Coordinates of C-alpha atoms in Angstrom, one line a residue:
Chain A
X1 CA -51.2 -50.0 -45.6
X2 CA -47.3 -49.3 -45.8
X3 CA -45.2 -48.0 -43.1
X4 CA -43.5 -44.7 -43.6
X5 CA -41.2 -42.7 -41.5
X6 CA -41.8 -39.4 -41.3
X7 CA -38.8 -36.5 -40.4
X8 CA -40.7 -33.1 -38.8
X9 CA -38.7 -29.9 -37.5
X10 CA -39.9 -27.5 -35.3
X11 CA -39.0 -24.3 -35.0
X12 CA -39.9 -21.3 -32.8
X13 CA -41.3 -18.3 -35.0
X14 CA -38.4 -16.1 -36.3
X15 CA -39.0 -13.0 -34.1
X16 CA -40.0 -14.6 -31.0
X17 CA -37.1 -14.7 -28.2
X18 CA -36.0 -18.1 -28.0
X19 CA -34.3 -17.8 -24.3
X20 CA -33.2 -21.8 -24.9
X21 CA -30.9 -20.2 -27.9
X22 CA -29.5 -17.4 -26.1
X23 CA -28.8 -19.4 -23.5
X24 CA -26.4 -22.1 -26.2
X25 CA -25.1 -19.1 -27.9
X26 CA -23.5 -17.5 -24.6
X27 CA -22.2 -20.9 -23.7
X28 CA -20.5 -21.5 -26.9
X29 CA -18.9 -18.1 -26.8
X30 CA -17.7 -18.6 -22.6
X31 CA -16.0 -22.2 -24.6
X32 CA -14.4 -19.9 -27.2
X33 CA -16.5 -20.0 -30.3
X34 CA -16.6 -16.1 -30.5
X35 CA -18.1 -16.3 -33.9
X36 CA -21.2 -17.8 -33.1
X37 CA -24.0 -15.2 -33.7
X38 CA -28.2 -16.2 -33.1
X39 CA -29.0 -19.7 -32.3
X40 CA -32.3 -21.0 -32.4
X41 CA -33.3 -24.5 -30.9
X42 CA -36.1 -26.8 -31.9
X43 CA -37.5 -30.1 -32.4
X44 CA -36.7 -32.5 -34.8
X45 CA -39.2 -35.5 -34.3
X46 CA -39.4 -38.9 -36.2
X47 CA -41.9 -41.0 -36.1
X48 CA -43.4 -44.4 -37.9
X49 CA -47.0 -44.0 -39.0
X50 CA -49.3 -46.5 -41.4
X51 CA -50.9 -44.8 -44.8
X52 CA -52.0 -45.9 -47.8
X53 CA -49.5 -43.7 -49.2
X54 CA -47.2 -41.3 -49.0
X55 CA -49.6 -37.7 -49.5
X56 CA -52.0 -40.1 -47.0
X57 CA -49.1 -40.2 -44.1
X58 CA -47.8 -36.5 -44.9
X59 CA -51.7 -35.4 -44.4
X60 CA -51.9 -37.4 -41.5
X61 CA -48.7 -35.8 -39.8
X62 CA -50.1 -32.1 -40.8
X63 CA -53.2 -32.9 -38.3
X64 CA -50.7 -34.1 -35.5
X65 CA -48.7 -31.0 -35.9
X66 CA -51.4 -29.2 -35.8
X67 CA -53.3 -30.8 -32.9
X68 CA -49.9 -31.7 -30.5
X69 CA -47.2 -31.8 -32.1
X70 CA -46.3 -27.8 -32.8
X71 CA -47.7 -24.6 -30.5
X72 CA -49.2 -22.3 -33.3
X73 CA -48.9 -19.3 -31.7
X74 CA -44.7 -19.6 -31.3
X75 CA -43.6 -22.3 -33.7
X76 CA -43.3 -23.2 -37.0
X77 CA -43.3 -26.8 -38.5
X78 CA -42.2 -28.7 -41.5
X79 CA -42.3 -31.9 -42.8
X80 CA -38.8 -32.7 -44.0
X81 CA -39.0 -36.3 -45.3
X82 CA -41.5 -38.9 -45.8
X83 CA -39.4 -42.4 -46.9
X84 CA -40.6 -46.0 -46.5
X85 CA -40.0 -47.5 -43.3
Chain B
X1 CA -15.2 -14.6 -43.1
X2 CA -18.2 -15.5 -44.0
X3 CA -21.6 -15.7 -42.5
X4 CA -22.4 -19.1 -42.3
X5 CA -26.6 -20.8 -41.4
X6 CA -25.6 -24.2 -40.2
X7 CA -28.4 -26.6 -39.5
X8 CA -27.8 -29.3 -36.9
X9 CA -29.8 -32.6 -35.8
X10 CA -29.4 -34.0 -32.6
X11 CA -31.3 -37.2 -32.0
X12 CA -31.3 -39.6 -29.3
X13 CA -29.2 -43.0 -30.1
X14 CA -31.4 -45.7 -31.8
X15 CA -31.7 -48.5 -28.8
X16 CA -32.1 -46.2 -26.2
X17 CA -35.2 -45.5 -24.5
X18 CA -36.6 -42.0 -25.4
X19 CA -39.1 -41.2 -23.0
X20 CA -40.6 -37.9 -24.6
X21 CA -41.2 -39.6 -27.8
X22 CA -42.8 -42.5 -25.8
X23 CA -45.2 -39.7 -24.3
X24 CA -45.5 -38.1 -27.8
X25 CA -46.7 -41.9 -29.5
X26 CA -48.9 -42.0 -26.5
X27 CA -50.7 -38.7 -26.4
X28 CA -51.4 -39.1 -30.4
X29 CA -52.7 -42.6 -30.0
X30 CA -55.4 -40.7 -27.1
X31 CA -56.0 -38.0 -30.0
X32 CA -57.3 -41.0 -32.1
X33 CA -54.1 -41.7 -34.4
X34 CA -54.0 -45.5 -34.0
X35 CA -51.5 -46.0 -37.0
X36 CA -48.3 -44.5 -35.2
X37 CA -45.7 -46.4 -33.9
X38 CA -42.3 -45.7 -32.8
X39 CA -41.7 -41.7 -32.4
X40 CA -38.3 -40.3 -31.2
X41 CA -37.4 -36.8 -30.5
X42 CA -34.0 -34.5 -30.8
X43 CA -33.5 -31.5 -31.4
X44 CA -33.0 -29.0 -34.1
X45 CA -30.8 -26.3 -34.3
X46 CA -30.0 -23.7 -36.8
X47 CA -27.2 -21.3 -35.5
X48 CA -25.3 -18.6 -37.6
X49 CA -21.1 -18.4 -37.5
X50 CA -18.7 -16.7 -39.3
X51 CA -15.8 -19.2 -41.0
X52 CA -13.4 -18.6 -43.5
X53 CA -15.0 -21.2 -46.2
X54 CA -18.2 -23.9 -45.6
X55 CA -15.6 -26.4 -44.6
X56 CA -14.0 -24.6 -41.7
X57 CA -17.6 -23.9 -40.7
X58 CA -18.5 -27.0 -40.7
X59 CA -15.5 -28.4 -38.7
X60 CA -16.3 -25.9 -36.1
X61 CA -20.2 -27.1 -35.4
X62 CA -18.6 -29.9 -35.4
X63 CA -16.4 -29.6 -32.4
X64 CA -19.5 -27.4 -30.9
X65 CA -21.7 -30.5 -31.3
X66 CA -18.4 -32.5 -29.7
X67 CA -18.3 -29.6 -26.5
X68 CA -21.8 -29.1 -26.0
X69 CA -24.5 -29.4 -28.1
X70 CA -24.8 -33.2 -28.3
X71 CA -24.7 -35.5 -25.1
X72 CA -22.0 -38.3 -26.6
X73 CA -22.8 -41.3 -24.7
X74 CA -26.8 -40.6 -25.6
X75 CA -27.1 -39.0 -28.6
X76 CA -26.4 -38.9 -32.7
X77 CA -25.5 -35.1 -34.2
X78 CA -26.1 -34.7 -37.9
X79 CA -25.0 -31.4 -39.7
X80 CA -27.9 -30.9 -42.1
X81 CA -27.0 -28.6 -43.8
X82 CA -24.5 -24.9 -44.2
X83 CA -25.3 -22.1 -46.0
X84 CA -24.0 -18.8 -47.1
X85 CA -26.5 -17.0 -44.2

């Protein structure tokens, strides 16, 4: 078994209101950065798993995405990097 | 100006307790994955400004993360990435 370390955004669904980005876009522009249009906030989770190797851990991370980590009905993830721990 | 899609990643500071990802290892060791360890979570955002060229966009997400976005005594910001949006 190695350890990897795995990198996963989540995103809400392009679309869907995403009230927590509304609300950082209207701050930024009440601190002056007028030219700030949409702003979408997410998740960005890392986390140490064992696997044989690395299509094993990236498989493995799917399934947790899928069964925890991600709500399919308003978000969307992706598995950004798998590396050696 | 340009339209710039700058991608941002916010993560808690390595050392410091992280309670939600301490929940998250939790809850996917109950669901049966054994093989996870250490899981931290930040957040991602992706947020759309206008800038003269990438480097002036990036300067100003920069003082955005500095402002707002990022708590600095707690958290790590990474600029991901910045694209013509």
């Amino acid at each position: 078994m190695t350890r990897f370390r795995v990198a996963i955004q989540i995103v809400p669904r392009r679309g869907l209101l995403d009230p927590q980005g509304k609300a950082v876009s209207d701050a930024l522009h009440t601190l002056g950065f007028a030219t700030v249009g949409d702003v979408r906030v997410g998740r960005h989770l890392v986390l140490d798993t064992d696997a044989e190797h690395e299509q094993a851990a990236r498989d493995s991370v799917k399934r947790m995405c899928e069964q925890l980590l991600a709500n399919p009905v308003t978000e969307d993830f992706h598995i950004d990097s798998v590396e050696h721990a």
